[in-house]
Amino acid sequence: SDAGEVELVNEDSTPHQVAWQSKASWLSCSAVEVSAGQSVRFTPKLAADLPPGHYSAWLWGTVDEGDSPTVAVPVNYIAPYTAQSLSAGALETEVAVGQGDSRHYYLQIAPGTSQLTVDMLLESIAPQNEYEHTIVLGRCALALYSPDGRLCKSTPYIGASYGDIQTTTAHLEADSPAPGLWQLTITSSDWLSMYNHFETKAHLCVQVE
């Protein structure tokens, strides 16, 4: 896999060689040499078989065996879940999102997909006697974005509440979703600690037809 091309420009009157390093174990790059007054294009390498997710790191370049890096290149890469894997067994996973944090899932939807559905069930603890009530382990909201970056569907916050009704399920669906990269975001409430919780725990299922 690769992270796309990077262009390096040398505005000096002498050639330079740049050696690259990164603190991210999934990112690497071979040294490049750029002639005086010229530019060179190169491609950083990614580790094979990266699990689906969003990867972000810095690639640091040291010029002509210098003492420390003087060139920095930000690298962002999205490894999506594909429509093929979703239709084969669905995306089913346990989710844990800390207070005020968000978890993002990227879904590569193929042309001809008739429906994209998202279902989430928050974990809860059932009452042990008539004096207790159901304890919902978290509070969160879901948002589904289409490939053009627009918000397609969203839910209000569900989960822990001091009201009489505690909703533990959420459902989103998009009919005839446009092909491309969709984003599902789960946001855990900033005020989760008010309910004596610090993490939202849930079971997530995404399917396509």
PDB file of C-alpha atoms in Angstrom:
ATOM      1  CA  SER A   1       0.000   0.000   0.000  1.00  0.00           C
ATOM      2  CA  ASP A   2       1.060   3.597  -0.427  1.00  0.00           C
ATOM      3  CA  ALA A   3      -0.023   6.983   0.899  1.00  0.00           C
ATOM      4  CA  GLY A   4       0.035   8.924  -2.367  1.00  0.00           C
ATOM      5  CA  GLU A   5       2.763  10.965  -4.004  1.00  0.00           C
ATOM      6  CA  VAL A   6       4.787  13.694  -2.315  1.00  0.00           C
ATOM      7  CA  GLU A   7       6.678  16.343  -4.271  1.00  0.00           C
ATOM      8  CA  LEU A   8       9.979  17.674  -2.864  1.00  0.00           C
ATOM      9  CA  VAL A   9      11.453  20.848  -4.382  1.00  0.00           C
ATOM     10  CA  ASN A  10      15.145  21.820  -4.177  1.00  0.00           C
ATOM     11  CA  GLU A  11      15.621  25.574  -4.654  1.00  0.00           C
ATOM     12  CA  ASP A  12      19.373  25.441  -3.889  1.00  0.00           C
ATOM     13  CA  SER A  13      22.197  25.424  -6.428  1.00  0.00           C
ATOM     14  CA  THR A  14      23.496  22.068  -5.156  1.00  0.00           C
ATOM     15  CA  PRO A  15      21.860  18.610  -5.010  1.00  0.00           C
ATOM     16  CA  HIS A  16      20.598  17.212  -1.712  1.00  0.00           C
ATOM     17  CA  GLN A  17      19.761  13.785  -0.346  1.00  0.00           C
ATOM     18  CA  VAL A  18      16.941  13.407   2.179  1.00  0.00           C
ATOM     19  CA  ALA A  19      16.639  10.399   4.514  1.00  0.00           C
ATOM     20  CA  TRP A  20      13.181   9.786   6.003  1.00  0.00           C
ATOM     21  CA  GLN A  21      12.013   8.434   9.343  1.00  0.00           C
ATOM     22  CA  SER A  22       8.726   8.194  11.225  1.00  0.00           C
ATOM     23  CA  LYS A  23       7.640   7.287  14.739  1.00  0.00           C
ATOM     24  CA  ALA A  24       4.675   5.430  13.260  1.00  0.00           C
ATOM     25  CA  SER A  25       5.385   1.710  12.812  1.00  0.00           C
ATOM     26  CA  TRP A  26       3.040   1.550   9.799  1.00  0.00           C
ATOM     27  CA  LEU A  27       4.842   4.303   7.807  1.00  0.00           C
ATOM     28  CA  SER A  28       8.232   4.200   6.042  1.00  0.00           C
ATOM     29  CA  CYS A  29      10.012   5.812   3.114  1.00  0.00           C
ATOM     30  CA  SER A  30      13.261   5.313   1.205  1.00  0.00           C
ATOM     31  CA  ALA A  31      15.818   8.130   0.920  1.00  0.00           C
ATOM     32  CA  VAL A  32      15.426  10.433  -2.088  1.00  0.00           C
ATOM     33  CA  GLU A  33      17.888  12.613  -3.980  1.00  0.00           C
ATOM     34  CA  VAL A  34      16.828  15.841  -5.636  1.00  0.00           C
ATOM     35  CA  SER A  35      19.005  17.715  -8.145  1.00  0.00           C
ATOM     36  CA  ALA A  36      19.821  21.412  -7.891  1.00  0.00           C
ATOM     37  CA  GLY A  37      16.850  23.575  -8.854  1.00  0.00           C
ATOM     38  CA  GLN A  38      14.701  20.514  -9.541  1.00  0.00           C
ATOM     39  CA  SER A  39      11.883  18.590  -7.883  1.00  0.00           C
ATOM     40  CA  VAL A  40      11.306  14.906  -7.286  1.00  0.00           C
ATOM     41  CA  ARG A  41       8.151  12.893  -6.611  1.00  0.00           C
ATOM     42  CA  PHE A  42       8.178   9.928  -4.237  1.00  0.00           C
ATOM     43  CA  THR A  43       5.682   7.703  -2.470  1.00  0.00           C
ATOM     44  CA  PRO A  44       5.788   6.819   1.261  1.00  0.00           C
ATOM     45  CA  LYS A  45       5.019   3.182   2.005  1.00  0.00           C
ATOM     46  CA  LEU A  46       2.414   1.819   4.364  1.00  0.00           C
ATOM     47  CA  ALA A  47       2.510  -1.455   6.246  1.00  0.00           C
ATOM     48  CA  ALA A  48       0.650  -4.254   4.488  1.00  0.00           C
ATOM     49  CA  ASP A  49      -2.846  -5.264   5.595  1.00  0.00           C
ATOM     50  CA  LEU A  50      -3.579  -2.249   7.788  1.00  0.00           C
ATOM     51  CA  PRO A  51      -6.863  -2.749   9.667  1.00  0.00           C
ATOM     52  CA  PRO A  52      -9.655  -0.370   8.580  1.00  0.00           C
ATOM     53  CA  GLY A  53      -9.344   3.055  10.178  1.00  0.00           C
ATOM     54  CA  HIS A  54      -7.858   6.555   9.920  1.00  0.00           C
ATOM     55  CA  TYR A  55      -4.072   6.795  10.148  1.00  0.00           C
ATOM     56  CA  SER A  56      -2.174  10.037  10.681  1.00  0.00           C
ATOM     57  CA  ALA A  57       1.544  10.612  11.296  1.00  0.00           C
ATOM     58  CA  TRP A  58       4.543  12.780  10.394  1.00  0.00           C
ATOM     59  CA  LEU A  59       7.332  11.785   8.029  1.00  0.00           C
ATOM     60  CA  TRP A  60      10.563  13.505   9.118  1.00  0.00           C
ATOM     61  CA  GLY A  61      13.367  14.214   6.643  1.00  0.00           C
ATOM     62  CA  THR A  62      17.073  14.719   7.445  1.00  0.00           C
ATOM     63  CA  VAL A  63      19.008  16.540   4.709  1.00  0.00           C
ATOM     64  CA  ASP A  64      22.550  15.417   3.769  1.00  0.00           C
ATOM     65  CA  GLU A  65      23.113  13.422   6.979  1.00  0.00           C
ATOM     66  CA  GLY A  66      22.354  16.425   9.187  1.00  0.00           C
ATOM     67  CA  ASP A  67      22.133  16.265  12.960  1.00  0.00           C
ATOM     68  CA  SER A  68      18.340  16.456  13.093  1.00  0.00           C
ATOM     69  CA  PRO A  69      15.309  16.423  10.758  1.00  0.00           C
ATOM     70  CA  THR A  70      14.521  19.701   9.008  1.00  0.00           C
ATOM     71  CA  VAL A  71      11.706  18.589   6.674  1.00  0.00           C
ATOM     72  CA  ALA A  72       8.268  17.481   7.856  1.00  0.00           C
ATOM     73  CA  VAL A  73       5.538  15.862   5.741  1.00  0.00           C
ATOM     74  CA  PRO A  74       2.101  15.105   7.244  1.00  0.00           C
ATOM     75  CA  VAL A  75       0.696  11.760   6.093  1.00  0.00           C
ATOM     76  CA  ASN A  76      -2.992  10.906   6.372  1.00  0.00           C
ATOM     77  CA  TYR A  77      -4.443   7.638   5.141  1.00  0.00           C
ATOM     78  CA  ILE A  78      -7.896   6.058   5.382  1.00  0.00           C
ATOM     79  CA  ALA A  79      -8.220   2.278   5.156  1.00  0.00           C
ATOM     80  CA  PRO A  80     -11.964   1.741   4.691  1.00  0.00           C
ATOM     81  CA  TYR A  81     -14.264  -1.175   5.279  1.00  0.00           C
ATOM     82  CA  THR A  82     -15.400  -2.309   1.832  1.00  0.00           C
ATOM     83  CA  ALA A  83     -18.931  -3.007   0.689  1.00  0.00           C
ATOM     84  CA  GLN A  84     -17.837  -6.549  -0.141  1.00  0.00           C
ATOM     85  CA  SER A  85     -16.781  -7.287   3.450  1.00  0.00           C
ATOM     86  CA  LEU A  86     -19.939  -5.670   4.797  1.00  0.00           C
ATOM     87  CA  SER A  87     -22.221  -7.820   2.647  1.00  0.00           C
ATOM     88  CA  ALA A  88     -20.267 -10.967   3.491  1.00  0.00           C
ATOM     89  CA  GLY A  89     -20.593 -10.742   7.255  1.00  0.00           C
ATOM     90  CA  ALA A  90     -21.472  -7.146   8.148  1.00  0.00           C
ATOM     91  CA  LEU A  91     -19.289  -4.902  10.244  1.00  0.00           C
ATOM     92  CA  GLU A  92     -19.968  -6.053  13.793  1.00  0.00           C
ATOM     93  CA  THR A  93     -17.783  -4.781  16.579  1.00  0.00           C
ATOM     94  CA  GLU A  94     -17.743  -3.739  20.190  1.00  0.00           C
ATOM     95  CA  VAL A  95     -17.244   0.006  20.629  1.00  0.00           C
ATOM     96  CA  ALA A  96     -15.714   1.893  23.569  1.00  0.00           C
ATOM     97  CA  VAL A  97     -15.538   5.697  23.252  1.00  0.00           C
ATOM     98  CA  GLY A  98     -14.215   7.880  26.077  1.00  0.00           C
ATOM     99  CA  GLN A  99     -16.007  10.945  27.392  1.00  0.00           C
ATOM    100  CA  GLY A 100     -15.931  13.757  24.818  1.00  0.00           C
ATOM    101  CA  ASP A 101     -14.185  11.586  22.209  1.00  0.00           C
ATOM    102  CA  SER A 102     -15.314  10.377  18.792  1.00  0.00           C
ATOM    103  CA  ARG A 103     -14.762   7.134  16.912  1.00  0.00           C
ATOM    104  CA  HIS A 104     -14.828   7.171  13.100  1.00  0.00           C
ATOM    105  CA  TYR A 105     -15.572   4.311  10.701  1.00  0.00           C
ATOM    106  CA  TYR A 106     -14.960   4.628   6.952  1.00  0.00           C
ATOM    107  CA  LEU A 107     -17.136   2.602   4.592  1.00  0.00           C
ATOM    108  CA  GLN A 108     -16.307   2.079   0.905  1.00  0.00           C
ATOM    109  CA  ILE A 109     -19.686   1.703  -0.777  1.00  0.00           C
ATOM    110  CA  ALA A 110     -19.835   0.087  -4.217  1.00  0.00           C
ATOM    111  CA  PRO A 111     -22.030   1.260  -7.132  1.00  0.00           C
ATOM    112  CA  GLY A 112     -25.440  -0.390  -7.160  1.00  0.00           C
ATOM    113  CA  THR A 113     -25.761  -0.673  -3.363  1.00  0.00           C
ATOM    114  CA  SER A 114     -29.452  -0.439  -2.505  1.00  0.00           C
ATOM    115  CA  GLN A 115     -29.232   0.309   1.213  1.00  0.00           C
ATOM    116  CA  LEU A 116     -26.756   1.108   3.964  1.00  0.00           C
ATOM    117  CA  THR A 117     -27.927   0.490   7.527  1.00  0.00           C
ATOM    118  CA  VAL A 118     -26.342   1.233  10.904  1.00  0.00           C
ATOM    119  CA  ASP A 119     -27.572  -0.207  14.207  1.00  0.00           C
ATOM    120  CA  MET A 120     -26.113   0.361  17.650  1.00  0.00           C
ATOM    121  CA  LEU A 121     -27.015  -1.132  21.024  1.00  0.00           C
ATOM    122  CA  LEU A 122     -25.611   0.462  24.162  1.00  0.00           C
ATOM    123  CA  GLU A 123     -24.474  -1.883  26.903  1.00  0.00           C
ATOM    124  CA  SER A 124     -26.587  -1.809  30.045  1.00  0.00           C
ATOM    125  CA  ILE A 125     -26.863  -3.431  33.453  1.00  0.00           C
ATOM    126  CA  ALA A 126     -30.287  -4.840  34.285  1.00  0.00           C
ATOM    127  CA  PRO A 127     -31.910  -4.071  37.669  1.00  0.00           C
ATOM    128  CA  GLN A 128     -31.077  -6.610  40.368  1.00  0.00           C
ATOM    129  CA  ASN A 129     -34.177  -5.882  42.428  1.00  0.00           C
ATOM    130  CA  GLU A 130     -37.327  -3.760  42.418  1.00  0.00           C
ATOM    131  CA  TYR A 131     -35.519  -0.769  43.891  1.00  0.00           C
ATOM    132  CA  GLU A 132     -32.905  -0.492  41.147  1.00  0.00           C
ATOM    133  CA  HIS A 133     -33.232   0.780  37.580  1.00  0.00           C
ATOM    134  CA  THR A 134     -31.462  -0.076  34.345  1.00  0.00           C
ATOM    135  CA  ILE A 135     -27.967   1.405  34.128  1.00  0.00           C
ATOM    136  CA  VAL A 136     -26.923   2.383  30.599  1.00  0.00           C
ATOM    137  CA  LEU A 137     -23.159   2.381  30.088  1.00  0.00           C
ATOM    138  CA  GLY A 138     -22.701   5.583  28.180  1.00  0.00           C
ATOM    139  CA  ARG A 139     -24.334   8.365  26.215  1.00  0.00           C
ATOM    140  CA  CYS A 140     -23.588   9.123  22.562  1.00  0.00           C
ATOM    141  CA  ALA A 141     -24.821  10.325  19.166  1.00  0.00           C
ATOM    142  CA  LEU A 142     -24.303   8.926  15.647  1.00  0.00           C
ATOM    143  CA  ALA A 143     -23.721  10.798  12.391  1.00  0.00           C
ATOM    144  CA  LEU A 144     -23.466   9.393   8.861  1.00  0.00           C
ATOM    145  CA  TYR A 145     -21.690  11.444   6.160  1.00  0.00           C
ATOM    146  CA  SER A 146     -21.896  10.857   2.397  1.00  0.00           C
ATOM    147  CA  PRO A 147     -18.821  10.873   0.106  1.00  0.00           C
ATOM    148  CA  ASP A 148     -19.263  14.604  -0.634  1.00  0.00           C
ATOM    149  CA  GLY A 149     -18.818  15.382   3.079  1.00  0.00           C
ATOM    150  CA  ARG A 150     -22.467  16.232   3.711  1.00  0.00           C
ATOM    151  CA  LEU A 151     -24.328  15.031   6.787  1.00  0.00           C
ATOM    152  CA  CYS A 152     -26.765  12.395   5.542  1.00  0.00           C
ATOM    153  CA  LYS A 153     -28.381  11.129   8.749  1.00  0.00           C
ATOM    154  CA  SER A 154     -27.847  11.627  12.489  1.00  0.00           C
ATOM    155  CA  THR A 155     -29.355  10.736  15.848  1.00  0.00           C
ATOM    156  CA  PRO A 156     -29.890  12.763  19.005  1.00  0.00           C
ATOM    157  CA  TYR A 157     -27.877  11.717  22.055  1.00  0.00           C
ATOM    158  CA  ILE A 158     -29.069   8.406  23.467  1.00  0.00           C
ATOM    159  CA  GLY A 159     -28.137   6.482  26.592  1.00  0.00           C
ATOM    160  CA  ALA A 160     -27.699   7.477  30.207  1.00  0.00           C
ATOM    161  CA  SER A 161     -30.276  10.000  31.358  1.00  0.00           C
ATOM    162  CA  TYR A 162     -31.850  11.283  34.537  1.00  0.00           C
ATOM    163  CA  GLY A 163     -35.237  11.225  32.828  1.00  0.00           C
ATOM    164  CA  ASP A 164     -37.799   8.428  32.966  1.00  0.00           C
ATOM    165  CA  ILE A 165     -36.870   7.069  29.506  1.00  0.00           C
ATOM    166  CA  GLN A 166     -33.392   5.775  28.660  1.00  0.00           C
ATOM    167  CA  THR A 167     -32.944   4.907  24.991  1.00  0.00           C
ATOM    168  CA  THR A 168     -30.382   2.184  24.348  1.00  0.00           C
ATOM    169  CA  THR A 169     -30.674   1.697  20.565  1.00  0.00           C
ATOM    170  CA  ALA A 170     -29.954   3.827  17.510  1.00  0.00           C
ATOM    171  CA  HIS A 171     -30.708   3.175  13.832  1.00  0.00           C
ATOM    172  CA  LEU A 172     -29.619   4.983  10.675  1.00  0.00           C
ATOM    173  CA  GLU A 173     -30.227   4.044   7.063  1.00  0.00           C
ATOM    174  CA  ALA A 174     -29.471   5.488   3.641  1.00  0.00           C
ATOM    175  CA  ASP A 175     -31.379   4.257   0.588  1.00  0.00           C
ATOM    176  CA  SER A 176     -29.433   3.962  -2.681  1.00  0.00           C
ATOM    177  CA  PRO A 177     -26.271   5.385  -1.073  1.00  0.00           C
ATOM    178  CA  ALA A 178     -23.914   7.115  -3.496  1.00  0.00           C
ATOM    179  CA  PRO A 179     -20.808   5.058  -4.280  1.00  0.00           C
ATOM    180  CA  GLY A 180     -17.648   6.211  -2.560  1.00  0.00           C
ATOM    181  CA  LEU A 181     -16.231   6.678   0.919  1.00  0.00           C
ATOM    182  CA  TRP A 182     -18.839   7.164   3.662  1.00  0.00           C
ATOM    183  CA  GLN A 183     -18.010   8.168   7.242  1.00  0.00           C
ATOM    184  CA  LEU A 184     -19.798   7.027  10.378  1.00  0.00           C
ATOM    185  CA  THR A 185     -18.979   8.986  13.540  1.00  0.00           C
ATOM    186  CA  ILE A 186     -19.892   7.985  17.089  1.00  0.00           C
ATOM    187  CA  THR A 187     -19.494  10.833  19.594  1.00  0.00           C
ATOM    188  CA  SER A 188     -19.484  10.177  23.327  1.00  0.00           C
ATOM    189  CA  SER A 189     -21.068  12.922  25.445  1.00  0.00           C
ATOM    190  CA  ASP A 190     -18.860  15.624  26.988  1.00  0.00           C
ATOM    191  CA  TRP A 191     -21.039  15.346  30.091  1.00  0.00           C
ATOM    192  CA  LEU A 192     -20.775  11.591  30.526  1.00  0.00           C
ATOM    193  CA  SER A 193     -19.234  11.917  34.008  1.00  0.00           C
ATOM    194  CA  MET A 194     -22.484  13.512  35.203  1.00  0.00           C
ATOM    195  CA  TYR A 195     -23.952  10.001  34.945  1.00  0.00           C
ATOM    196  CA  ASN A 196     -20.996   8.399  36.782  1.00  0.00           C
ATOM    197  CA  HIS A 197     -19.568   6.996  33.520  1.00  0.00           C
ATOM    198  CA  PHE A 198     -16.414   7.895  31.612  1.00  0.00           C
ATOM    199  CA  GLU A 199     -16.798   5.651  28.564  1.00  0.00           C
ATOM    200  CA  THR A 200     -19.608   4.749  26.192  1.00  0.00           C
ATOM    201  CA  LYS A 201     -19.795   1.012  25.486  1.00  0.00           C
ATOM    202  CA  ALA A 202     -21.920  -0.393  22.679  1.00  0.00           C
ATOM    203  CA  HIS A 203     -22.326  -3.054  20.008  1.00  0.00           C
ATOM    204  CA  LEU A 204     -22.202  -1.692  16.451  1.00  0.00           C
ATOM    205  CA  CYS A 205     -23.535  -3.395  13.305  1.00  0.00           C
ATOM    206  CA  VAL A 206     -23.251  -1.953   9.774  1.00  0.00           C
ATOM    207  CA  GLN A 207     -24.719  -3.706   6.721  1.00  0.00           C
ATOM    208  CA  VAL A 208     -25.240  -3.086   3.025  1.00  0.00           C
ATOM    209  CA  GLU A 209     -27.655  -4.656   0.558  1.00  0.00           C
TER     210      GLU A 209
END
